Structures are given as structure tokens and as C-alpha cells.
Short mmCIF file of C-alpha atoms in Angstrom, two decimals:
data_model
loop_
_atom_site.label_atom_id
_atom_site.label_comp_id
_atom_site.label_asym_id
_atom_site.label_seq_id
_atom_site.Cartn_x
_atom_site.Cartn_y
_atom_site.Cartn_z
CA UNK A 1 95.43 84.41 132.62
CA UNK A 2 98.70 84.43 134.27
CA UNK A 3 100.72 81.93 132.04
CA UNK A 4 99.77 80.79 128.54
CA UNK A 5 101.64 77.71 127.07
CA UNK A 6 101.88 77.76 123.16
CA UNK A 7 102.96 74.79 121.08
CA UNK A 8 105.24 76.35 118.41
CA UNK A 9 103.82 75.93 114.92
CA UNK A 10 104.96 76.74 111.37
CA UNK A 11 102.19 79.00 110.91
CA UNK A 12 103.31 82.21 112.19
CA UNK A 13 99.86 83.62 113.34
CA UNK A 14 99.31 80.51 115.51
CA UNK A 15 102.06 81.48 117.73
CA UNK A 16 101.01 84.89 118.88
CA UNK A 17 97.25 84.92 118.20
CA UNK A 18 96.06 83.69 121.72
CA UNK A 19 98.68 86.02 123.52
CA UNK A 20 97.35 88.90 121.61
CA UNK A 21 93.84 88.16 122.46
CA UNK A 22 94.19 87.32 126.13
CA UNK A 23 97.41 89.23 127.07
CA UNK A 24 98.78 86.83 129.60
CA UNK A 25 101.58 87.89 132.15
CA UNK A 26 103.85 85.11 130.70
CA UNK A 27 103.70 83.41 127.20
CA UNK A 28 105.74 80.22 127.10
CA UNK A 29 106.69 78.86 123.85
CA UNK A 30 107.65 75.07 123.50
CA UNK A 31 110.03 74.91 120.43
CA UNK A 32 111.52 72.24 118.38
CA UNK A 33 115.25 72.91 118.37
CA UNK A 34 115.64 71.32 114.81
CA UNK A 35 113.00 73.43 113.15
CA UNK A 36 114.86 75.30 110.52
CA UNK A 37 111.68 77.68 110.18
CA UNK A 38 111.80 78.79 113.83
CA UNK A 39 111.33 82.38 114.18
CA UNK A 40 113.69 84.57 116.05
CA UNK A 41 113.03 85.31 119.70
CA UNK A 42 113.59 88.96 118.85
CA UNK A 43 110.62 88.80 116.56
CA UNK A 44 108.24 87.79 119.19
CA UNK A 45 109.49 90.68 121.36
CA UNK A 46 109.06 93.14 118.63
CA UNK A 47 105.61 91.99 117.94
CA UNK A 48 104.47 92.28 121.58
CA UNK A 49 105.97 95.63 121.71
CA UNK A 50 104.20 96.76 118.52
CA UNK A 51 100.91 95.54 120.08
CA UNK A 52 101.62 97.28 123.23
CA UNK A 53 101.46 93.94 125.14
CA UNK A 54 103.14 93.54 128.46
CA UNK A 55 103.38 89.80 128.16
CA UNK A 56 106.86 88.26 128.89
CA UNK A 57 108.02 85.53 126.51
CA UNK A 58 109.73 82.51 127.67
CA UNK A 59 111.33 79.79 125.43
CA UNK A 60 111.82 76.09 125.88
CA UNK A 61 113.89 74.19 123.23
CA UNK A 62 114.08 70.55 122.84
CA UNK A 63 113.95 67.67 120.27
CA UNK A 64 110.31 67.35 119.50
CA UNK A 65 110.94 64.13 117.56
CA UNK A 66 111.96 62.35 120.81
CA UNK A 67 109.05 61.45 123.25
CA UNK A 68 111.34 61.62 126.09
CA UNK A 69 112.69 64.98 125.49
CA UNK A 70 108.95 66.40 124.78
CA UNK A 71 107.76 64.88 128.20
CA UNK A 72 110.72 66.43 130.03
CA UNK A 73 110.07 69.88 128.62
CA UNK A 74 106.36 69.63 129.38
CA UNK A 75 106.89 68.47 132.97
CA UNK A 76 109.37 71.37 133.47
CA UNK A 77 106.92 73.91 132.23
CA UNK A 78 104.12 72.53 134.45
CA UNK A 79 106.48 72.43 137.38
CA UNK A 80 107.75 76.00 136.75
CA UNK A 81 104.18 77.47 136.13
CA UNK A 82 101.66 75.71 138.06
CA UNK A 83 98.07 76.23 136.87
CA UNK A 84 99.22 77.26 133.34
CA UNK A 85 96.70 77.29 130.38
CA UNK A 86 97.49 75.28 127.31
CA UNK A 87 96.71 76.71 123.90
CA UNK A 88 96.38 73.64 121.28
CA UNK A 89 95.93 75.92 118.17
CA UNK A 90 99.35 75.12 116.97
CA UNK A 91 101.90 72.28 117.39
CA UNK A 92 103.02 69.18 115.67
CA UNK A 93 101.60 65.84 116.05
CA UNK A 94 103.81 64.25 118.67
CA UNK A 95 103.92 67.44 120.91
CA UNK A 96 100.22 67.83 120.79
CA UNK A 97 99.66 64.30 121.75
CA UNK A 98 101.88 64.35 124.74
CA UNK A 99 100.96 67.78 125.87
CA UNK A 100 97.28 66.86 125.63
CA UNK A 101 98.01 63.80 127.74
CA UNK A 102 99.89 65.58 130.33
CA UNK A 103 97.37 68.55 130.70
CA UNK A 104 94.53 66.24 130.84
CA UNK A 105 96.15 64.11 133.67
CA UNK A 106 96.94 67.19 135.67
CA UNK A 107 93.36 68.72 134.95
CA UNK A 108 94.85 71.90 133.50
CA UNK A 109 92.77 74.52 131.52
CA UNK A 110 93.12 74.17 127.84
CA UNK A 111 91.56 75.46 124.55
CA UNK A 112 91.78 75.58 120.80
CA UNK A 113 91.17 78.37 118.38
CA UNK A 114 89.63 77.75 114.99
CA UNK A 115 91.24 80.56 112.97
CA UNK A 116 89.24 79.71 109.75
CA UNK A 117 85.81 80.20 111.40
CA UNK A 118 86.86 82.69 114.08
CA UNK A 119 85.70 80.39 116.94
CA UNK A 120 87.10 79.64 120.44
CA UNK A 121 86.66 76.18 121.58
CA UNK A 122 87.02 75.61 125.35
CA UNK A 123 88.58 72.06 125.95
CA UNK A 124 88.91 72.20 129.64
CA UNK A 125 88.08 74.88 132.38
CA UNK A 126 88.30 77.73 129.90
CA UNK A 127 84.52 79.08 129.76
CA UNK A 128 85.61 82.40 131.32
CA UNK A 129 88.15 83.04 128.59
CA UNK A 130 85.41 82.32 125.90
CA UNK A 131 83.51 85.45 126.97
CA UNK A 132 86.63 87.46 126.29
CA UNK A 133 87.43 85.99 123.00
CA UNK A 134 87.47 88.14 119.82
CA UNK A 135 89.63 87.72 116.81
CA UNK A 136 91.92 90.87 116.59
CA UNK A 137 92.78 92.92 113.65
CA UNK A 138 96.28 92.80 112.67
CA UNK A 139 97.94 95.42 110.69
CA UNK A 140 100.46 94.45 107.78
CA UNK A 141 103.43 95.51 110.07
CA UNK A 142 101.93 93.20 112.80
CA UNK A 143 101.75 90.24 110.47
CA UNK A 144 105.15 90.76 109.09
CA UNK A 145 106.76 91.37 112.44
CA UNK A 146 105.70 87.72 113.55
CA UNK A 147 108.22 86.32 110.99
CA UNK A 148 111.04 88.83 111.96
CA UNK A 149 110.31 91.02 108.94
CA UNK A 150 109.14 94.74 108.73
CA UNK A 151 107.86 97.33 106.43
CA UNK A 152 111.04 99.28 105.33
CA UNK A 153 109.04 101.95 103.36
CA UNK A 154 106.84 102.56 100.45
CA UNK A 155 107.16 103.25 96.75
CA UNK A 156 104.73 105.08 94.75
CA UNK A 157 101.97 105.59 97.30
CA UNK A 158 102.28 106.23 100.95
CA UNK A 159 99.43 105.05 103.22
CA UNK A 160 96.64 107.67 103.25
CA UNK A 161 98.26 109.77 100.63
CA UNK A 162 95.62 109.54 97.80
CA UNK A 163 92.89 111.79 98.43
CA UNK A 164 89.37 111.89 96.55
CA UNK A 165 90.81 114.27 93.88
CA UNK A 166 93.76 111.93 93.15
CA UNK A 167 91.39 109.05 92.96
CA UNK A 168 89.66 110.64 89.98
CA UNK A 169 92.95 111.56 88.31
CA UNK A 170 94.09 107.98 88.65
CA UNK A 171 90.80 106.60 86.95
CA UNK A 172 91.11 109.12 84.27
CA UNK A 173 94.60 108.42 83.34
CA UNK A 174 94.14 104.63 83.62
CA UNK A 175 91.25 104.84 81.22
CA UNK A 176 93.29 106.81 78.72
CA UNK A 177 96.03 104.22 79.02
CA UNK A 178 93.80 101.18 78.62
CA UNK A 179 92.36 102.63 75.19
CA UNK A 180 95.85 102.59 73.57
CA UNK A 181 98.74 101.04 75.80
CA UNK A 182 101.24 101.52 73.09
CA UNK A 183 100.64 105.06 72.45
CA UNK A 184 100.67 105.78 76.25
CA UNK A 185 104.10 104.01 76.65
CA UNK A 186 105.54 106.25 73.81
CA UNK A 187 104.03 109.36 75.50
CA UNK A 188 105.55 108.54 78.75
CA UNK A 189 108.97 108.21 76.95
CA UNK A 190 108.46 111.65 75.60
CA UNK A 191 107.59 113.09 79.17
CA UNK A 192 110.60 111.51 80.68
CA UNK A 193 112.95 113.02 78.07
CA UNK A 194 111.51 116.48 78.59
CA UNK A 195 111.72 116.11 82.43
CA UNK A 196 115.24 114.82 82.58
CA UNK A 197 117.40 117.14 84.71
CA UNK A 198 114.31 118.77 86.34
CA UNK A 199 113.82 118.43 90.00
CA UNK A 200 110.54 116.66 91.54
CA UNK A 201 109.15 120.11 92.40
CA UNK A 202 109.69 121.78 89.16
CA UNK A 203 106.39 121.56 87.44
CA UNK A 204 106.77 123.85 84.44
CA UNK A 205 108.42 121.89 81.69
CA UNK A 206 109.19 122.55 77.93
CA UNK A 207 110.61 120.55 75.15
CA UNK A 208 110.80 120.10 71.43
CA UNK A 209 108.11 118.35 69.61
CA UNK A 210 110.62 115.62 68.64
CA UNK A 211 113.57 114.72 70.94
CA UNK A 212 116.03 112.16 71.18
CA UNK A 213 116.05 109.72 73.93
CA UNK A 214 118.62 107.08 74.99
CA UNK A 215 118.18 105.12 71.68
CA UNK A 216 115.18 106.33 69.94
CA UNK A 217 113.44 109.55 68.95
CA UNK A 218 110.43 110.43 70.98
CA UNK A 219 107.63 112.81 70.07
CA UNK A 220 104.80 114.51 71.96
CA UNK A 221 101.17 113.20 71.51
CA UNK A 222 98.89 116.41 71.08
CA UNK A 223 95.78 114.31 71.67
CA UNK A 224 96.97 112.94 75.03
CA UNK A 225 98.38 116.27 75.94
CA UNK A 226 94.95 118.01 75.38
CA UNK A 227 93.22 115.25 77.32
CA UNK A 228 95.42 115.65 80.17
CA UNK A 229 94.82 119.48 80.14
CA UNK A 230 91.03 119.16 79.96
CA UNK A 231 91.04 116.46 82.83
CA UNK A 232 93.12 119.09 84.94
CA UNK A 233 96.28 116.76 85.31
CA UNK A 234 98.17 119.67 83.35
CA UNK A 235 97.33 123.12 84.28
CA UNK A 236 98.91 124.74 81.28
CA UNK A 237 99.62 123.39 77.83
CA UNK A 238 100.71 125.51 74.74
CA UNK A 239 102.61 125.17 71.48
CA UNK A 240 104.65 127.71 69.38
CA UNK A 241 107.29 127.31 66.85
CA UNK A 242 110.05 126.46 69.38
CA UNK A 243 108.29 123.62 70.92
CA UNK A 244 105.89 122.34 73.64
CA UNK A 245 105.18 124.00 77.15
CA UNK A 246 103.22 122.51 79.83
CA UNK A 247 102.76 122.43 83.67
CA UNK A 248 101.98 119.47 85.91
CA UNK A 249 99.10 119.71 88.32
CA UNK A 250 101.38 118.64 91.34
CA UNK A 251 104.64 116.94 92.14
CA UNK A 252 102.73 113.68 92.90
CA UNK A 253 101.08 113.71 89.39
CA UNK A 254 104.26 114.64 87.83
CA UNK A 255 105.91 111.65 89.70
CA UNK A 256 103.18 109.19 88.37
CA UNK A 257 102.96 110.59 84.70
CA UNK A 258 106.57 109.82 84.32
CA UNK A 259 106.06 106.10 85.02
CA UNK A 260 104.57 103.88 82.59
CA UNK A 261 103.79 100.81 84.79
CA UNK A 262 102.43 102.67 88.02
CA UNK A 263 99.01 103.25 86.85
CA UNK A 264 97.61 99.61 87.15
CA UNK A 265 98.75 99.50 90.56
CA UNK A 266 97.26 102.83 91.44
CA UNK A 267 94.03 101.76 89.85
CA UNK A 268 93.81 98.57 91.78
CA UNK A 269 94.66 100.57 95.00
CA UNK A 270 91.88 103.03 94.77
CA UNK A 271 89.41 100.45 93.51
CA UNK A 272 90.10 98.03 96.38
CA UNK A 273 90.27 100.74 98.96
CA UNK A 274 86.91 102.26 97.99
CA UNK A 275 85.17 99.05 98.99
CA UNK A 276 86.05 99.44 102.60
CA UNK A 277 86.21 95.56 102.95
CA UNK A 278 89.88 95.41 103.84
CA UNK A 279 90.84 97.35 107.11
CA UNK A 280 94.27 98.16 105.63
CA UNK A 281 95.25 98.72 101.88
CA UNK A 282 98.85 99.43 101.11
CA UNK A 283 100.63 100.08 97.87
CA UNK A 284 104.16 99.31 96.85
CA UNK A 285 105.30 98.07 100.25
CA UNK A 286 108.95 97.45 100.59
CA UNK A 287 109.50 94.57 103.10
CA UNK A 288 112.84 94.10 104.90
CA UNK A 289 113.20 90.29 105.51
CA UNK A 290 114.87 90.43 108.95
CA UNK A 291 113.57 93.85 110.07
CA UNK A 292 117.00 95.15 110.96
CA UNK A 293 119.03 97.70 109.09
CA UNK A 294 122.70 97.96 108.55
CA UNK A 295 125.40 95.38 108.11
CA UNK A 296 125.02 92.84 105.12
CA UNK A 297 121.16 93.58 105.32
CA UNK A 298 120.17 93.18 101.63
CA UNK A 299 116.93 91.01 101.49
CA UNK A 300 114.08 93.17 100.59
CA UNK A 301 111.14 92.71 98.38
CA UNK A 302 108.70 95.15 97.04
CA UNK A 303 104.89 94.18 96.95
CA UNK A 304 102.69 96.08 94.63
CA UNK A 305 99.58 95.76 96.91
CA UNK A 306 99.24 94.42 100.52
CA UNK A 307 95.75 93.96 101.69
CA UNK A 308 94.71 92.79 105.09
CA UNK A 309 91.40 91.60 106.42
CA UNK A 310 91.40 90.43 110.08
CA UNK A 311 94.45 88.08 110.33
CA UNK A 312 94.46 87.43 106.58
CA UNK A 313 97.03 89.18 104.21
CA UNK A 314 96.64 89.25 100.41
CA UNK A 315 99.84 89.87 98.47
CA UNK A 316 98.95 91.16 94.96
CA UNK A 317 101.52 91.60 91.95
CA UNK A 318 100.35 94.10 89.19
CA UNK A 319 101.68 93.59 85.60
CA UNK A 320 101.03 95.84 82.59
CA UNK A 321 102.20 93.04 80.44
CA UNK A 322 101.64 89.22 80.21
CA UNK A 323 102.82 87.83 83.65
CA UNK A 324 105.23 84.91 83.54
CA UNK A 325 105.21 81.64 85.59
CA UNK A 326 108.12 83.12 87.58
CA UNK A 327 105.91 86.22 88.51
CA UNK A 328 103.30 83.81 89.96
CA UNK A 329 105.82 81.89 91.90
CA UNK A 330 107.29 85.19 93.39
CA UNK A 331 104.25 86.29 94.66
CA UNK A 332 103.14 82.99 96.05
CA UNK A 333 106.58 82.51 97.85
CA UNK A 334 106.07 85.95 99.61
CA UNK A 335 102.68 85.13 100.83
CA UNK A 336 103.96 81.69 102.23
CA UNK A 337 107.06 83.11 103.78
CA UNK A 338 105.39 85.98 105.45
CA UNK A 339 101.99 84.58 106.15
CA UNK A 340 102.26 80.86 105.99
CA UNK A 341 98.98 78.95 105.11
CA UNK A 342 96.97 82.02 105.96
CA UNK A 343 98.52 84.24 103.34
CA UNK A 344 96.68 84.67 99.90
CA UNK A 345 98.35 85.75 96.55
CA UNK A 346 97.14 87.23 93.33
CA UNK A 347 98.32 88.61 90.15
CA UNK A 348 96.53 91.34 88.21
CA UNK A 349 97.35 91.93 84.40
CA UNK A 350 96.14 94.65 82.14
CA UNK A 351 96.22 91.94 79.35
CA UNK A 352 93.45 89.80 78.18
CA UNK A 353 94.13 86.12 79.00
CA UNK A 354 92.74 84.02 76.12
CA UNK A 355 92.80 80.33 75.20
CA UNK A 356 96.56 80.52 74.54
CA UNK A 357 97.24 81.21 78.09
CA UNK A 358 95.82 77.80 79.47
CA UNK A 359 99.18 76.82 80.58
CA UNK A 360 99.68 79.95 82.67
CA UNK A 361 96.18 79.78 84.13
CA UNK A 362 96.90 76.04 85.08
CA UNK A 363 100.05 77.09 86.87
CA UNK A 364 98.31 79.69 88.75
CA UNK A 365 95.70 77.13 89.94
CA UNK A 366 98.40 74.88 91.02
CA UNK A 367 100.09 77.35 93.10
CA UNK A 368 96.88 78.78 94.53
CA UNK A 369 97.45 82.21 92.88
CA UNK A 370 94.27 84.19 91.89
CA UNK A 371 94.87 85.40 88.26
CA UNK A 372 92.84 88.45 87.14
CA UNK A 373 93.03 90.08 83.73
CA UNK A 374 91.57 92.80 81.62
CA UNK A 375 88.15 91.23 81.54
CA UNK A 376 87.93 91.56 85.40
CA UNK A 377 88.97 95.31 85.06
CA UNK A 378 86.48 96.04 82.33
CA UNK A 379 83.57 94.12 83.86
CA UNK A 380 84.47 95.68 87.25
CA UNK A 381 84.77 92.29 89.06
CA UNK A 382 88.35 92.92 90.43
CA UNK A 383 87.53 94.02 93.77
CA UNK A 384 84.97 91.46 94.16
CA UNK A 385 87.31 88.65 93.28
CA UNK A 386 89.96 89.87 95.66
CA UNK A 387 87.33 90.08 98.48
CA UNK A 388 86.36 86.64 97.81
CA UNK A 389 89.85 85.38 98.01
CA UNK A 390 90.52 87.04 101.36
CA UNK A 391 87.32 85.60 102.65
CA UNK A 392 87.87 81.93 101.51
CA UNK A 393 89.17 79.49 104.25
CA UNK A 394 92.76 78.57 104.41
CA UNK A 395 93.46 75.37 102.60
CA UNK A 396 94.32 72.37 104.95
CA UNK A 397 98.06 71.92 104.57
CA UNK A 398 99.08 68.34 103.21
CA UNK A 399 100.22 65.87 105.69
CA UNK A 400 103.87 65.11 105.50
CA UNK A 401 104.68 61.83 103.79
CA UNK A 402 105.18 58.68 105.96
CA UNK A 403 108.86 57.52 105.99
CA UNK A 404 109.52 54.41 104.07
CA UNK A 405 110.63 51.39 106.44
CA UNK A 406 114.20 50.44 105.87
CA UNK A 407 114.67 47.57 103.38
CA UNK A 408 111.07 47.90 102.28
CA UNK A 409 110.61 46.85 98.57
CA UNK A 410 107.26 47.37 96.42
CA UNK A 411 105.29 44.24 95.99
CA UNK A 412 105.17 42.91 92.21
#
């Protein structure tokens, strides 16, 4: 394939999927100059570079609302690139109709990709390409780069950082936490006061049995201390008349134990990763919206979990407490912004959602956000539900409302 013509679409994945699969020499993008969601050209260049593609992008801008402007652009492309191949996977109605008409009149090759079913549909003279068709695996960074964004870094867990031994530690601590969330929160406050002023590599720590925090007195919990020692997260623990002495297993365990809210995220991370269903599972991903550092660059978001299956990303927010409607909106907006109609979103809470949370459940359903709670954790259906979410077909986007004719009045 020498030249591939793409009709720009608001769904980011549709704009680069065929170029990723067939690696043409040139990819022509037909773009509406009035589209406020138009991705930056630099995003396409960065995406092709990330994928190791030598494809050269070319961009044609025109008023996609004007038939004359659309025809003029299409004729220019066909003239500049004779024998080009049309990809009708994306594009708005008028552009699709006119491009289909012109390509048919000139008997040019054309195809369509059914992303939901992973199928290649040869429309005209594309049977050879069908043999080469395979839906590619995209990494989280690939999917973000299509919209001009980038992975800026990670918070609690780096990719591939958690080994088998840490997985057991995570499950152990999470089980302790879930038995008594309040006691665990108070215990973490005590550890934080004990460790204030110590470096991340300083594992030997001591403190009084009762200490003053910023606002309240905190005290050690002998039962939790003993359990952590027995499970190996503390390598030493002793008491004397002066206070408490203990040693953390590792700098990583120390970092995690000093955070009250990290354990649900870590538990979800190891639980989902163990299934092997997702080809990429990332935790605490920091997303830079424009993918460029410096200047007035301040737009960043942290996603607790980012799961990728094929070309489908799942954005997951983890909440130890009761999630708010705002939390549902935030994770849903991230999925829509960085993955369009093919993104999925979920919120996991350590709380049990009873009848009194009907309004919250209804809001989640309206937004298309999967809401998982303590029951899913205890019944071990958490991973199964997230797999089901990633496997579900993307909903068909609603058609834009028809314009109301000028001077029209409703019939009475």
C-alpha cells in the first residue's frame, strides 16, 4: 500500500488504526478545519515514531460542512496521489458520502474496519490487504499519544515492579485493612509520625507508644504490629520501657505502609494482573495532557489503574471511602478524552453499596461507569467484572440532533 486516505474522525483510534496495520508509505488525513477536537499534527508524528512506522503523514484541511469544499479536497487528493486506497472506518456523514461517490466513480480501492468485531471489510479491490489484516495491540502510551497526551510517570507502582513476594504482602495487608478499616487508618497515622524525618532508605524506626501528630495523639497497635512481624512485612519488632522499635522489610514496603489509601489500588493491580487477560496493567499512571514538558504545562491527571486489551483501555478509580458523583464524572471524562467511544471506565470502592446508594448507582449507569464495591472484592468477582467491561462492544454514539428549521413552530 503506497498511499492510504483517512477521513478524520473524532474517535482517535479510527485515525491511526489502518496506518498501524498496513504501514503505507504515505497516510493522507482529510480534516475539518472547524473541528475543535482536531488532534495536533505533532501527535500523529509522535504516534508513528512510537510504533516505528516510516509512514509520512499529509494533512488536508477544508470546511467539511460545505459540499464544494469537500469535493475540491477529495479531487486534489486523488489528483496528487493516483491509485490511493480509501479507508472508510472514520469520517463524518457528508465527507463519507462524497468520498464514497468519488472513489466509486474512479474505481479506487476502499475498505472499512469493524473495530467492535475486529473484522476487515473489503469494499472494493482490497482482498489482498484482507490477508494482512490483524488488529494490533496498542500500549497505554500508544493510545494516549494519539490524542497528543503522554505518560508522564508513575506514583505508587512502576510497571513490572511488583514481584511474587510483594503480591503476597499486598494481599496480606489488604486483608488486615478490610477487617478493621478505622483501626488501620489510626495505625498508619502512628507510623507516619514515627517515620517523620526519616529517609526512604532508613528502615529501622523507633517511637514512643503514644505520640502527638499534627492535631491528635496517635498510639501504636500491638496486634497489628505483631501481625506484620509474623507475615514478614516487619523484620524486627520489640518493646521496652522507652518505646517501640521496629524494622521495615524494604523501602518499598515502608513507602506503602505509610499510605492509608494505597492498598485498594495495589490489591486491584495484582488481582487484575494475575488474570493475564489484559496485555498491559499499569498503576498510578500520571498523564500529561499535551505530552510536552515545560512552559505553562500544568494539565496532568493521575489514573489509579489503566488496563489495556487490544485497542481498548479501561480507566479505573479506586476509593477506600464512598465515591462521590464527581468521582464518577472524573474517571468517565478521562476515558472519553483519551479514548473516545472505545474507552471504558470503572470505580472500585472498599465500601459496601446498599439500598441507600441507589442514586449513586443510577448516576454510574447513566455515565456508563462500572461501579464495583466490597461485595465484588469479597466474592472475588472484581477481575471478572473488569474483564467483562473490556470485552463489551463500544456503544453506538448517539446521532447529533437535527437542526430546527428557521421560523418553525410546534403544532398545537
